[in-house]
Coordinates of C-alpha atoms and ligand atoms in Angstrom, one line a residue:
X1047 CA 118.9 -140.0 -80.2
X1048 CA 115.4 -141.0 -79.6
X1049 CA 115.9 -140.9 -75.9
X1050 CA 117.5 -137.5 -76.3
X1051 CA 114.5 -136.3 -78.3
X1052 CA 112.1 -137.8 -75.8
X1053 CA 113.9 -136.1 -73.0
X1054 CA 113.8 -132.9 -74.9
X1055 CA 110.0 -133.1 -75.6
X1056 CA 109.5 -134.1 -72.0
X1057 CA 111.4 -131.2 -70.9
X1058 CA 109.4 -129.0 -73.2
X1059 CA 106.2 -130.5 -71.8
X1060 CA 107.4 -129.9 -68.3
X1061 CA 108.4 -126.4 -69.1
X1062 CA 105.0 -125.8 -70.7
X1063 CA 103.3 -127.2 -67.7
X1064 CA 105.4 -125.1 -65.4
X1065 CA 104.5 -121.9 -67.3
X1066 CA 100.8 -122.9 -67.4
X1067 CA 100.9 -123.3 -63.6
X1068 CA 102.6 -120.0 -63.2
X1069 CA 100.0 -118.3 -65.5
X1070 CA 97.2 -119.9 -63.6
X1071 CA 98.6 -118.9 -60.3
X1072 CA 99.1 -115.4 -61.5
X1073 CA 95.5 -115.2 -62.9
X1074 CA 94.2 -116.5 -59.6
X1075 CA 96.3 -113.9 -57.7
X1076 CA 94.8 -111.3 -60.0
X1077 CA 91.3 -112.3 -59.2
X1078 CA 92.0 -112.5 -55.5
X1079 CA 93.6 -109.1 -55.7
X1080 CA 90.6 -107.8 -57.7
X1081 CA 88.1 -109.2 -55.3
X1082 CA 89.9 -107.6 -52.4
X1083 CA 90.3 -104.3 -54.2
X1084 CA 86.5 -104.0 -54.3
X1085 CA 85.9 -105.0 -50.7
X1086 CA 84.2 -101.7 -50.0
X1087 CA 81.3 -102.7 -52.3
X1088 CA 80.3 -105.3 -49.7
X1089 CA 81.2 -103.2 -46.7
X1090 CA 78.7 -102.8 -43.9
X1091 CA 80.3 -100.1 -41.7
X1092 CA 80.1 -99.4 -38.0
X1093 CA 81.1 -95.9 -36.8
X1094 CA 82.8 -95.8 -33.5
X1095 CA 83.2 -92.6 -31.4
X1096 CA 86.3 -93.8 -29.5
X1097 CA 86.0 -92.0 -26.2
X1098 CA 82.6 -93.6 -25.6
X1099 CA 82.9 -97.1 -26.8
X1100 CA 84.8 -99.2 -24.3
X1101 CA 87.2 -98.0 -21.5
X1102 CA 89.8 -100.7 -20.9
X1103 CA 92.1 -98.9 -18.4
X1104 CA 89.4 -97.5 -16.2
X1105 CA 90.1 -93.8 -16.7
X1106 CA 86.5 -93.1 -17.8
X1107 CA 87.5 -92.6 -21.5
X1108 CA 87.2 -95.3 -24.2
X1109 CA 90.5 -96.5 -25.6
X1110 CA 92.1 -98.7 -28.2
X1111 CA 92.4 -101.7 -25.9
X1112 CA 88.7 -101.4 -25.2
X1113 CA 87.9 -101.5 -28.9
X1114 CA 90.1 -104.6 -29.3
X1115 CA 88.1 -106.3 -26.6
X1116 CA 84.9 -105.6 -28.4
X1117 CA 85.8 -106.5 -32.0
X1118 CA 84.1 -109.9 -31.6
X1119 CA 80.9 -108.1 -30.7
X1120 CA 81.2 -105.8 -33.7
X1121 CA 81.8 -108.7 -36.0
X1122 CA 78.8 -110.6 -34.5
X1123 CA 76.4 -107.9 -35.8
X1124 CA 77.5 -108.8 -39.4
X1125 CA 79.7 -105.7 -39.7
X1126 CA 82.9 -106.0 -41.8
X1127 CA 84.4 -102.5 -41.6
X1128 CA 84.7 -99.8 -39.0
X1129 CA 85.4 -96.1 -39.2
X1130 CA 86.6 -94.1 -36.2
X1131 CA 86.3 -90.4 -35.5
X1132 CA 89.8 -88.9 -35.0
X1133 CA 92.2 -90.6 -32.6
X1134 CA 95.3 -88.4 -33.3
X1135 CA 96.9 -86.2 -30.6
X1136 CA 94.6 -83.4 -29.9
X1137 CA 93.7 -80.8 -27.2
X1138 CA 90.0 -82.0 -27.8
X1139 CA 88.4 -78.6 -28.3
X1140 CA 86.3 -80.2 -31.1
X1141 CA 86.2 -83.9 -30.1
X1142 CA 89.5 -84.6 -31.8
X1143 CA 88.7 -82.7 -35.0
X1144 CA 91.4 -80.4 -33.8
X1145 CA 94.6 -82.4 -34.5
X1146 CA 97.9 -81.3 -32.9
X1147 CA 99.9 -84.3 -34.3
X1148 CA 98.7 -86.4 -37.2
X1149 CA 101.5 -88.9 -36.7
X1150 CA 100.6 -90.0 -33.2
X1151 CA 97.6 -91.6 -31.5
X1152 CA 96.4 -89.5 -28.6
X1153 CA 97.7 -90.9 -25.3
X1154 CA 94.2 -91.1 -23.9
X1155 CA 93.4 -93.8 -26.5
X1156 CA 96.8 -95.5 -26.3
X1157 CA 99.9 -95.6 -28.5
X1158 CA 100.8 -96.0 -32.2
X1159 CA 101.7 -99.6 -31.2
X1160 CA 98.2 -100.2 -29.8
X1161 CA 96.8 -98.9 -33.1
X1162 CA 99.0 -101.4 -35.0
X1163 CA 97.8 -104.1 -32.7
X1164 CA 94.2 -103.1 -33.4
X1165 CA 94.8 -103.2 -37.1
X1166 CA 96.3 -106.7 -36.8
X1167 CA 93.5 -108.0 -34.6
X1168 CA 90.8 -106.5 -36.8
X1169 CA 92.3 -107.9 -40.0
X1170 CA 92.6 -111.4 -38.4
X1171 CA 88.8 -111.2 -38.0
X1172 CA 88.3 -109.9 -41.6
X1173 CA 87.4 -106.4 -40.4
X1174 CA 88.6 -103.4 -42.4
X1175 CA 89.5 -100.2 -40.5
X1176 CA 89.2 -96.6 -41.6
X1177 CA 90.5 -93.6 -39.7
X1178 CA 89.2 -90.0 -39.9
X1179 CA 91.4 -87.6 -41.9
X1180 CA 90.9 -84.1 -40.8
X1181 CA 92.4 -82.6 -43.9
X1182 CA 91.1 -79.1 -44.0
X1183 CA 92.3 -77.6 -40.7
X1184 CA 94.4 -78.4 -37.6
X1185 CA 94.4 -77.4 -34.0
X1186 CA 95.9 -74.0 -33.2
X1187 CA 98.2 -76.0 -30.9
X1188 CA 99.6 -78.0 -33.9
X1189 CA 103.4 -77.1 -34.2
X1190 CA 102.8 -76.4 -37.9
X1191 CA 100.5 -73.5 -36.9
X1192 CA 102.8 -72.3 -34.2
X1193 CA 105.8 -72.3 -36.6
X1194 CA 103.6 -70.7 -39.4
X1195 CA 102.9 -67.7 -37.2
X1196 CA 106.6 -66.9 -36.7
X1197 CA 107.4 -65.4 -40.1
X1198 CA 106.9 -65.3 -43.8
X1199 CA 109.7 -67.4 -45.2
X1200 CA 109.8 -70.4 -42.9
X1201 CA 109.0 -73.9 -43.7
X1202 CA 105.4 -73.7 -42.4
X1203 CA 104.7 -70.1 -43.3
X1204 CA 102.2 -70.9 -46.1
X1205 CA 100.6 -73.9 -44.5
X1206 CA 97.9 -71.6 -43.3
X1207 CA 96.1 -68.5 -44.7
X1208 CA 97.3 -65.3 -43.0
X1209 CA 95.9 -61.9 -43.9
X1210 CA 96.9 -58.4 -42.8
X1211 CA 93.3 -57.2 -42.6
X1212 CA 89.7 -58.1 -43.2
X1213 CA 88.9 -57.0 -46.8
X1214 CA 86.1 -54.4 -47.1
X1215 CA 84.0 -56.5 -49.4
X1216 CA 83.8 -59.2 -46.7
X1217 CA 83.0 -56.9 -43.7
X1218 CA 79.6 -57.5 -42.2
X1219 CA 79.0 -60.5 -44.4
X1220 CA 78.4 -64.0 -43.0
X1221 CA 79.8 -67.1 -44.6
X1222 CA 77.6 -68.7 -47.2
X1223 CA 76.5 -72.2 -46.1
X1224 CA 79.0 -74.9 -46.8
X1225 CA 82.0 -72.4 -46.6
X1226 CA 81.5 -71.6 -50.2
X1227 CA 82.2 -67.9 -49.9
X1228 CA 83.9 -66.9 -46.7
X1229 CA 82.4 -64.1 -44.6
X1230 CA 83.9 -62.0 -41.9
X1231 CA 83.3 -64.8 -39.4
X1232 CA 86.1 -66.8 -41.0
X1233 CA 88.8 -64.2 -40.2
X1234 CA 90.2 -64.8 -36.7
X1235 CA 92.2 -61.9 -35.3
X1236 CA 95.7 -63.1 -34.2
X1237 CA 98.6 -60.6 -34.2
X1238 CA 101.8 -62.4 -35.1
X1239 CA 105.0 -62.0 -37.2
X1240 CA 103.1 -63.7 -40.0
X1241 CA 99.9 -61.6 -40.1
X1242 CA 97.0 -60.1 -38.2
X1243 CA 94.3 -62.6 -39.0
X1244 CA 94.1 -66.2 -40.0
X1245 CA 91.3 -68.1 -41.8
X1246 CA 89.5 -70.7 -39.7
X1247 CA 87.3 -73.5 -40.8
X1248 CA 84.9 -74.3 -37.9
X1249 CA 85.8 -73.1 -34.4
X1250 CA 88.4 -70.3 -33.9
X1251 CA 90.9 -72.9 -32.7
X1252 CA 90.7 -74.7 -36.1
X1253 CA 92.9 -72.7 -38.5
X1254 CA 92.3 -73.7 -42.1
X1255 CA 95.2 -75.4 -43.9
X1256 CA 96.1 -73.6 -47.1
X1257 CA 94.8 -75.6 -50.1
X1258 CA 94.6 -72.4 -52.1
X1259 CA 91.7 -70.3 -53.6
X1260 CA 89.5 -71.1 -56.6
X1261 CA 89.9 -67.7 -58.2
X1262 CA 92.7 -65.8 -56.4
X1263 CA 91.9 -62.1 -56.2
X1264 CA 95.1 -60.2 -57.2
X1265 CA 94.3 -57.5 -54.6
X1266 CA 94.5 -60.2 -51.9
X1267 CA 98.0 -61.5 -52.0
X1268 CA 97.2 -64.2 -49.4
X1269 CA 94.8 -65.8 -51.9
X1270 CA 97.2 -68.3 -53.5
X1271 CA 96.3 -70.6 -56.4
X1272 CA 95.9 -74.3 -55.8
X1273 CA 99.2 -74.9 -57.6
X1274 CA 101.2 -72.4 -55.6
X1275 CA 104.1 -73.7 -53.4
X1276 CA 102.2 -73.3 -50.1
X1277 CA 99.1 -75.3 -51.1
X1278 CA 101.4 -77.9 -52.9
X1279 CA 103.4 -78.3 -49.7
X1280 CA 100.2 -78.9 -47.7
X1281 CA 99.1 -81.5 -50.2
X1282 CA 102.5 -83.2 -49.8
X1283 CA 102.2 -83.2 -46.0
X1284 CA 98.7 -84.7 -46.2
X1285 CA 99.9 -87.4 -48.6
X1286 CA 102.6 -88.1 -46.0
X1287 CA 100.0 -88.5 -43.3
X1288 CA 97.9 -90.8 -45.4
X1289 CA 100.9 -92.9 -46.3
X1290 CA 102.1 -93.1 -42.7
X1291 CA 98.8 -94.7 -41.6
X1292 CA 98.2 -96.7 -44.8
X1293 CA 101.7 -98.2 -44.5
X1294 CA 100.7 -99.3 -40.9
X1295 CA 97.9 -101.3 -42.5
X1296 CA 94.8 -99.0 -42.3
X1297 CA 92.3 -99.7 -45.1
X1298 CA 91.3 -96.1 -45.8
X1299 CA 90.0 -92.8 -44.4
X1300 CA 86.8 -91.0 -43.9
X1301 CA 87.7 -87.5 -45.0
X1302 CA 86.4 -84.7 -42.8
X1303 CA 84.8 -81.7 -44.7
X1304 CA 86.4 -82.9 -48.0
X1305 CA 84.3 -80.4 -49.9
X1306 CA 85.7 -77.3 -48.3
X1307 CA 89.4 -77.5 -48.6
X1308 CA 89.7 -74.9 -51.5
X1309 CA 88.4 -71.5 -50.5
X1310 CA 85.8 -69.4 -52.3
X1311 CA 84.9 -72.2 -54.7
X1312 CA 81.1 -72.2 -55.0
X1313 CA 81.0 -74.5 -58.1
X1314 CA 83.6 -76.8 -56.5
X1315 CA 85.6 -76.9 -59.7
X1316 CA 88.9 -76.2 -58.1
X1317 CA 88.1 -78.5 -55.1
X1318 CA 87.2 -81.3 -57.4
X1319 CA 90.5 -80.7 -59.4
X1320 CA 92.6 -81.0 -56.2
X1321 CA 90.8 -84.1 -55.1
X1322 CA 91.1 -85.7 -58.6
X1323 CA 94.9 -85.4 -58.2
X1324 CA 94.9 -86.7 -54.6
X1325 CA 92.6 -89.6 -55.4
X1326 CA 94.7 -90.6 -58.5
X1327 CA 97.8 -90.6 -56.4
X1328 CA 96.1 -92.6 -53.6
X1329 CA 94.7 -95.2 -56.0
X1330 CA 98.0 -95.8 -57.6
X1331 CA 99.8 -96.1 -54.4
X1332 CA 97.1 -97.9 -52.4
X1333 CA 94.8 -99.7 -54.9
X1334 CA 93.3 -101.6 -51.9
X1335 CA 92.5 -98.5 -50.0
X1336 CA 89.4 -96.3 -49.9
X1337 CA 88.5 -92.7 -49.3
X1338 CA 85.1 -91.8 -48.0
X1339 CA 84.1 -88.2 -48.5
X1340 CA 82.2 -86.1 -46.0
X1341 CA 81.0 -84.0 -48.9
X1342 CA 77.2 -84.5 -48.8
X1343 CA 77.1 -84.3 -52.6
X1344 CA 77.8 -87.7 -54.1
X1345 CA 77.6 -86.3 -57.6
X1346 CA 80.5 -83.9 -57.0
X1347 CA 82.5 -86.2 -54.7
X1348 CA 82.2 -89.0 -57.3
X1349 CA 83.7 -86.7 -60.0
X1350 CA 86.4 -85.9 -57.5
X1351 CA 87.3 -89.6 -57.4
X1352 CA 85.8 -90.7 -54.0
X1353 CA 84.4 -94.2 -53.6
X1354 CA 81.7 -93.3 -51.1
X1355 CA 80.0 -90.1 -49.9
X1356 CA 77.5 -89.6 -47.2
X1357 CA 74.0 -88.2 -47.6
X1358 CA 72.0 -87.1 -44.6
X1359 CA 68.8 -88.8 -43.8
X1360 CA 67.7 -85.2 -43.3
X1361 CA 64.0 -84.8 -43.0
X1362 CA 63.5 -88.5 -42.9
X1363 CA 64.9 -89.0 -39.4
X1364 CA 65.4 -85.7 -37.8
X1365 CA 64.7 -82.1 -37.9
X1366 CA 66.5 -80.0 -35.4
X1367 CA 65.8 -76.5 -36.6
X1368 CA 63.8 -75.6 -33.5
X1369 CA 65.8 -77.3 -30.9
X1370 CA 67.7 -80.5 -30.0
X1371 CA 65.1 -82.7 -31.5
X1372 CA 61.7 -82.1 -33.2
X1373 CA 60.2 -85.4 -34.0
X1374 CA 56.9 -84.3 -35.5
X1375 CA 58.4 -82.9 -38.7
X1376 CA 60.3 -85.9 -39.8
X1377 CA 59.2 -88.9 -41.9
X1378 CA 60.0 -91.6 -39.4
X1379 CA 57.7 -90.4 -36.6
X1380 CA 54.5 -92.1 -35.5
X1381 CA 52.2 -89.1 -36.1
X1382 CA 52.6 -89.5 -39.8
X1383 CA 53.0 -85.8 -40.5
X1384 CA 56.3 -86.1 -42.4
X1385 CA 56.8 -86.0 -46.1
X1386 CA 59.0 -87.8 -48.5
X1387 CA 59.3 -85.4 -51.4
X1388 CA 62.3 -83.3 -50.3
X1389 CA 64.4 -86.2 -49.4
X1390 CA 63.3 -88.2 -52.5
X1391 CA 64.1 -85.4 -55.0
X1392 CA 67.6 -85.0 -53.5
X1393 CA 68.3 -88.7 -53.2
X1394 CA 67.1 -89.8 -56.7
X1395 CA 69.1 -87.0 -58.4
X1396 CA 72.3 -88.1 -56.6
X1397 CA 71.5 -91.8 -57.0
X1398 CA 70.9 -91.5 -60.8
X1399 CA 74.0 -89.4 -61.2
X1400 CA 76.4 -91.8 -59.4
X1401 CA 75.0 -95.2 -60.1
X1402 CA 77.7 -97.6 -61.3
X1403 CA 80.4 -95.0 -60.4
X1404 CA 80.4 -94.5 -56.7
X1405 CA 78.3 -95.2 -53.6
X1406 CA 75.9 -93.2 -51.5
X1407 CA 76.0 -93.9 -47.8
X1408 CA 73.0 -93.2 -45.7
X1409 CA 74.3 -93.6 -42.1
X1410 CA 71.8 -94.5 -39.3
X1411 CA 73.3 -91.6 -37.4
X1412 CA 76.7 -90.0 -36.5
X1413 CA 78.5 -88.0 -33.9
X1414 CA 77.0 -84.8 -35.3
X1415 CA 73.3 -85.7 -35.5
X1416 CA 70.6 -87.2 -33.3
X1417 CA 70.3 -90.9 -33.0
X1418 CA 67.5 -93.1 -34.4
X1419 CA 66.1 -93.3 -30.8
X1420 CA 65.2 -89.6 -30.3
X1421 CA 62.2 -87.8 -28.9
X1422 CA 59.1 -89.9 -29.2
X1423 CA 60.6 -92.3 -31.7
X1424 CA 61.6 -94.6 -28.9
X1425 CA 60.0 -98.0 -29.2
X1426 CA 61.7 -101.1 -30.5
X1427 CA 59.1 -101.4 -33.2
X1428 CA 59.7 -97.8 -34.4
X1429 CA 63.4 -98.3 -34.4
X1430 CA 63.0 -101.6 -36.4
X1431 CA 61.2 -99.6 -39.1
X1432 CA 64.0 -97.1 -39.4
X1433 CA 66.7 -99.7 -39.3
X1434 CA 64.9 -101.6 -42.1
X1435 CA 65.1 -98.5 -44.2
X1436 CA 68.8 -98.0 -43.6
X1437 CA 69.8 -101.6 -44.2
X1438 CA 67.7 -102.2 -47.4
X1439 CA 68.7 -99.1 -49.3
X1440 CA 71.4 -99.3 -52.0
X1441 CA 74.9 -98.0 -51.3
X1442 CA 77.0 -98.5 -48.2
X1443 CA 75.3 -98.8 -44.9
X1444 CA 76.9 -97.3 -41.8
X1445 CA 75.6 -98.2 -38.3
X1446 CA 76.5 -95.6 -35.7
X1447 CA 77.6 -97.4 -32.5
X1448 CA 74.7 -98.0 -30.2
X1449 CA 72.0 -97.5 -32.8
X1450 CA 71.9 -101.3 -33.2
X1451 CA 70.6 -101.6 -29.6
X1452 CA 68.5 -98.5 -29.8
X1453 CA 70.5 -96.2 -27.5
X1454 CA 68.8 -92.9 -26.9
X1455 CA 69.7 -89.4 -28.0
X1456 CA 70.1 -87.7 -24.7
X1457 CA 69.0 -84.0 -24.4
X1458 CA 70.0 -81.4 -21.8
X1459 CA 73.7 -82.4 -21.6
X1460 CA 76.5 -80.0 -21.1
X1461 CA 79.0 -78.9 -23.7
X1462 CA 81.6 -81.6 -23.9
X1463 CA 84.8 -80.9 -25.9
X1464 CA 83.0 -78.6 -28.3
X1465 CA 79.9 -80.7 -28.7
X1466 CA 77.8 -77.6 -28.4
X1467 CA 78.1 -76.3 -31.9
X1468 CA 75.5 -73.5 -31.4
X1469 CA 72.7 -73.0 -28.9
X1470 CA 70.3 -75.5 -30.5
X1471 CA 72.8 -78.2 -31.4
X1472 CA 74.4 -80.1 -28.7
X1473 CA 76.0 -83.2 -30.2
X1474 CA 76.8 -84.7 -26.8
X1475 CA 73.5 -86.4 -26.9
X1476 CA 74.7 -88.8 -29.6
X1477 CA 78.1 -89.3 -28.0
X1478 CA 77.3 -91.0 -24.6
X1479 CA 79.0 -94.2 -23.5
X1480 CA 78.0 -97.5 -25.2
X1481 CA 75.7 -99.6 -23.0
X1482 CA 77.2 -103.1 -22.7
X1483 CA 75.4 -104.7 -19.8
X1484 CA 73.6 -104.0 -16.5
X1485 CA 76.8 -103.6 -14.4
X1486 CA 78.2 -100.3 -13.2
X1487 CA 78.3 -97.6 -15.9
X1488 CA 76.5 -100.0 -18.2
X1489 CA 79.8 -101.9 -18.5
X1490 CA 81.5 -99.1 -20.3
X1491 CA 84.0 -98.3 -17.6
X1492 CA 85.0 -99.3 -14.1
X1493 CA 85.8 -95.7 -13.2
X1494 CA 83.7 -93.5 -10.9
X1495 CA 80.8 -91.8 -12.7
X1496 CA 82.4 -88.4 -12.2
X1497 CA 85.3 -89.5 -14.5
X1498 CA 83.1 -90.7 -17.4
X1499 CA 83.6 -89.0 -20.7
X1500 CA 79.9 -88.3 -20.7
X1501 CA 77.2 -89.6 -18.4
X1502 CA 75.6 -92.9 -19.2
X1503 CA 71.8 -92.8 -20.0
X1504 CA 70.1 -92.8 -16.5
X1505 CA 67.0 -94.6 -17.6
X1506 CA 66.7 -97.8 -15.6
X1507 CA 65.2 -99.5 -18.7
X1508 CA 68.0 -98.3 -20.9
X1509 CA 68.9 -100.9 -23.6
X1510 CA 72.2 -102.8 -23.4
X1511 CA 74.0 -105.4 -25.5
X1512 CA 73.8 -108.3 -22.9
X1513 CA 70.0 -107.9 -22.5
X1514 CA 69.4 -107.7 -26.3
X1515 CA 71.6 -110.8 -26.9
X1516 CA 69.1 -112.8 -24.9
X1517 CA 66.0 -111.4 -26.5
X1518 CA 65.1 -112.9 -30.0
X1519 CA 62.9 -109.9 -30.7
X1520 CA 65.5 -107.2 -29.8
X1521 CA 66.6 -104.5 -32.2
X1522 CA 70.1 -106.0 -32.1
X1523 CA 68.9 -109.4 -33.3
X1524 CA 66.6 -107.8 -35.8
X1525 CA 69.6 -105.8 -37.1
X1526 CA 71.6 -109.0 -37.4
X1527 CA 68.8 -110.6 -39.5
X1528 CA 68.6 -107.6 -41.7
X1529 CA 72.3 -107.7 -42.4
X1530 CA 72.2 -111.4 -43.1
X1531 CA 69.4 -110.9 -45.5
X1532 CA 71.3 -108.1 -47.2
X1533 CA 74.4 -110.2 -47.5
X1534 CA 72.5 -113.1 -49.0
X1535 CA 71.2 -111.2 -51.9
X1536 CA 72.5 -109.3 -54.9
X1537 CA 69.3 -107.4 -55.2
X1538 CA 69.7 -106.0 -51.6
X1539 CA 73.4 -105.3 -52.0
X1540 CA 75.0 -102.0 -52.6
X1541 CA 74.5 -102.4 -56.3
X1542 CA 71.0 -103.7 -56.6
X1543 CA 68.6 -101.4 -58.3
X1544 CA 66.3 -99.2 -56.2
X1545 CA 62.9 -97.8 -57.2
X1546 CA 60.2 -96.1 -55.2
X1547 CA 56.9 -97.8 -56.0
X1548 CA 54.6 -95.8 -53.8
X1549 CA 53.5 -92.3 -54.7
X1550 CA 56.0 -89.8 -53.5
X1551 CA 53.2 -87.3 -52.7
X1552 CA 51.3 -89.9 -50.6
X1553 CA 54.2 -90.6 -48.2
X1554 CA 52.8 -93.4 -46.0
X1555 CA 53.5 -96.2 -46.4
X1556 CA 56.8 -96.0 -48.3
X1557 CA 57.1 -98.9 -50.8
X1558 CA 60.2 -99.6 -52.8
X1559 CA 61.7 -102.3 -54.9
X1560 CA 65.3 -103.7 -54.9
X1561 CA 66.3 -105.9 -57.8
X1562 CA 69.2 -107.4 -59.6
X1563 CA 69.6 -110.3 -62.0
X1564 CA 66.1 -111.5 -61.9
X1565 CA 65.9 -111.3 -58.1
X1566 CA 63.5 -108.9 -56.6
X1567 CA 62.4 -107.7 -53.1
X1568 CA 59.6 -105.3 -52.1
X1569 CA 60.1 -103.3 -48.9
X1570 CA 57.2 -101.6 -47.1
X1571 CA 57.7 -99.2 -44.3
X1572 CA 55.0 -97.8 -42.1
X1573 CA 56.3 -95.6 -39.2
X1574 CA 52.8 -94.3 -38.4
X1575 CA 50.5 -95.6 -35.7
X1576 CA 47.8 -96.5 -38.2
X1577 CA 47.1 -99.6 -40.3
X1578 CA 47.5 -98.6 -43.9
X1579 CA 46.6 -100.0 -47.3
X1580 CA 48.1 -98.9 -50.6
X1581 CA 47.9 -99.8 -54.3
X1582 CA 51.0 -99.8 -56.4
X1583 CA 51.4 -100.5 -60.1
X1584 CA 51.6 -104.2 -60.4
X1585 CA 55.1 -105.8 -60.3
X1586 CA 53.6 -108.7 -62.3
X1587 CA 54.9 -111.3 -60.0
X1588 CA 53.3 -114.7 -59.2
X1589 CA 54.2 -114.8 -55.6
X1590 CA 55.2 -112.5 -52.7
X1591 CA 56.8 -114.3 -49.7
X1592 CA 57.3 -112.5 -46.5
X1593 CA 61.0 -112.8 -45.6
X1594 CA 61.3 -110.3 -42.8
X1595 CA 58.9 -108.5 -40.5
X1596 CA 55.8 -109.4 -38.7
X1597 CA 52.8 -109.3 -40.9
X1598 CA 50.3 -108.5 -38.1
X1599 CA 47.5 -109.2 -40.5
X1600 CA 49.3 -107.2 -43.3
X1601 CA 49.4 -108.7 -46.8
X1602 CA 50.7 -108.3 -50.3
X1603 CA 48.0 -109.2 -52.9
X1604 CA 49.2 -109.5 -56.5
X1605 CA 46.7 -108.0 -58.9
X1606 CA 46.2 -106.1 -62.1
X1607 CA 46.7 -103.3 -62.8
X1608 CA 47.6 -102.8 -59.2
X1609 CA 49.1 -104.9 -56.4
X1610 CA 47.4 -104.2 -53.1
X1611 CA 49.5 -104.0 -49.9
X1612 CA 48.3 -103.7 -46.3
X1613 CA 50.6 -103.1 -43.4
X1614 CA 50.0 -102.8 -39.7
X1615 CA 50.9 -99.8 -37.5
X1616 CA 54.6 -99.1 -36.9
X1617 CA 55.9 -102.0 -38.9
X1618 CA 58.2 -102.9 -41.7
X1619 CA 57.8 -105.8 -44.2
X1620 CA 60.2 -107.3 -46.7
X1621 CA 58.7 -109.5 -49.4
X1622 CA 60.6 -111.6 -51.8
X1623 CA 58.9 -111.4 -55.2
X1624 CA 58.8 -114.4 -57.5
Ligands
GLC727 C1 82.9 -82.5 -39.4 C2 82.8 -83.4 -38.2 C3 82.4 -82.6 -37.0 C4 83.5 -81.5 -36.8 C5 83.6 -80.7 -38.0 C6 84.8 -79.7 -37.9 O1 81.7 -82.0 -39.8 O2 82.0 -84.4 -38.5 O3 82.3 -83.4 -35.9 O4 83.1 -80.7 -35.7 O5 83.9 -81.5 -39.2 O6 86.0 -80.5 -38.1
MG728 MG1 90.5 -95.4 -21.0

């Protein structure tokens, strides 16, 4: 009896232990899963423009195998996530933003199998990968479009927006910026069984997919509501595209022109509603995935359910109104004629509105805008100042390939695959081949130069990775240090608080504070060619220790009621405050 009882209690004990272990395991899995779900908060992205990164097969165009070869390099910078501009099948009339088949990788980059291999290799190294989802339009060579044009009651008829005529109220009117209200320019004449015009998004060869209209006009039967069968079918198709690649292991997407899918929606109410639905579906199906909006309005995109949205550096780094690059108007120029106010007002409004909800990304550059090295902002010291800014701001940093070595924005290039948006904006200058070493074509490709996607910078002193690896003062090694510092501190992370300490109306130098949980850093940026001194309301610290940057005689003197800071010409200083 006793033995029996003992056995019973033992069994009970064992059972309890067993359950306890299970519960513990489960809890641990939960926390692991939780940690992984929020990977994007710690992300430091790298943007790759695939045709210009690394050519493996020697045809002059970058490819997936080339990218695989260079993953170790990307990782060595401290990067842990990559996003690629579109790699799907395309006639390349807009650099791949004209997709002809969303379910296949374009053959110039490789195959779907190569992509799966890239995902596996990247994941082995702890790198996350995001593709570019061109959600709002396709190429006119996409079979959906071809089929759509054939009649009114076919499977794809309502995938696009077809009109019999240009309505009178639109005639002679240009589109309002941001596609908010469409003008005559959006109606592309195209006689077909389906209609006489279609609505385009960007170039004529980019017919807009039909996500519906915010307030359909009953006199315009082509203006369908966002809940109509056509727009709903388009949503289903895009969910299918998303699932297809997510199920292959991709970690998320950068969503092209996310803000403009619904037509004639100035307040973005309907667009936000559509995205709330899509984001909810996405998060339920892929809790580990992320969607990054190209919306340029974090407040709105956050409400729409996105994790991250871009904001342009705008007047800080470039001003291209008058040509390919006009350095003197921007903040990060050595003549010190820039201002901070416009950027600050926009940034702080967005920052305050989204803090704790979603993240702002200030990319160093991208395939649409000039690089950090542009015009007379071309010395390593100048580039270090700008890089310090981008890697010490809150939110999610994105380094555009080549910016970490100071590749130059080239002017005077020809129009390559739609790079020439309008006469003053040739984006080719930011899309030239990555400079790896001092061998032929800067190590980008073994092909003849006449086959190269775009010419390599011809400057004999052009920067390259191999050279900068060897130089402890290079921009590359400085960027690595900045990333290490950022990763080592909660205050400098995506979530740390940000506060401008200098007077917004006295723009030079720019002084700001990053803080979290009692940790605090002070960052001082002086892009100008003059030594500067500034007083800021005291931070009431006991000590300011320089953790990054060369003081060049500069200092941080703690005082009351002001702290006094001095900084040498063209330099950046990061102080840890204690
Ligand atoms: C986005 C892309 C740009 C492209 C445009 C049209 O703005 O970044 O490169 O030309 O969308 O798809
Ligand atoms: Mg190739």
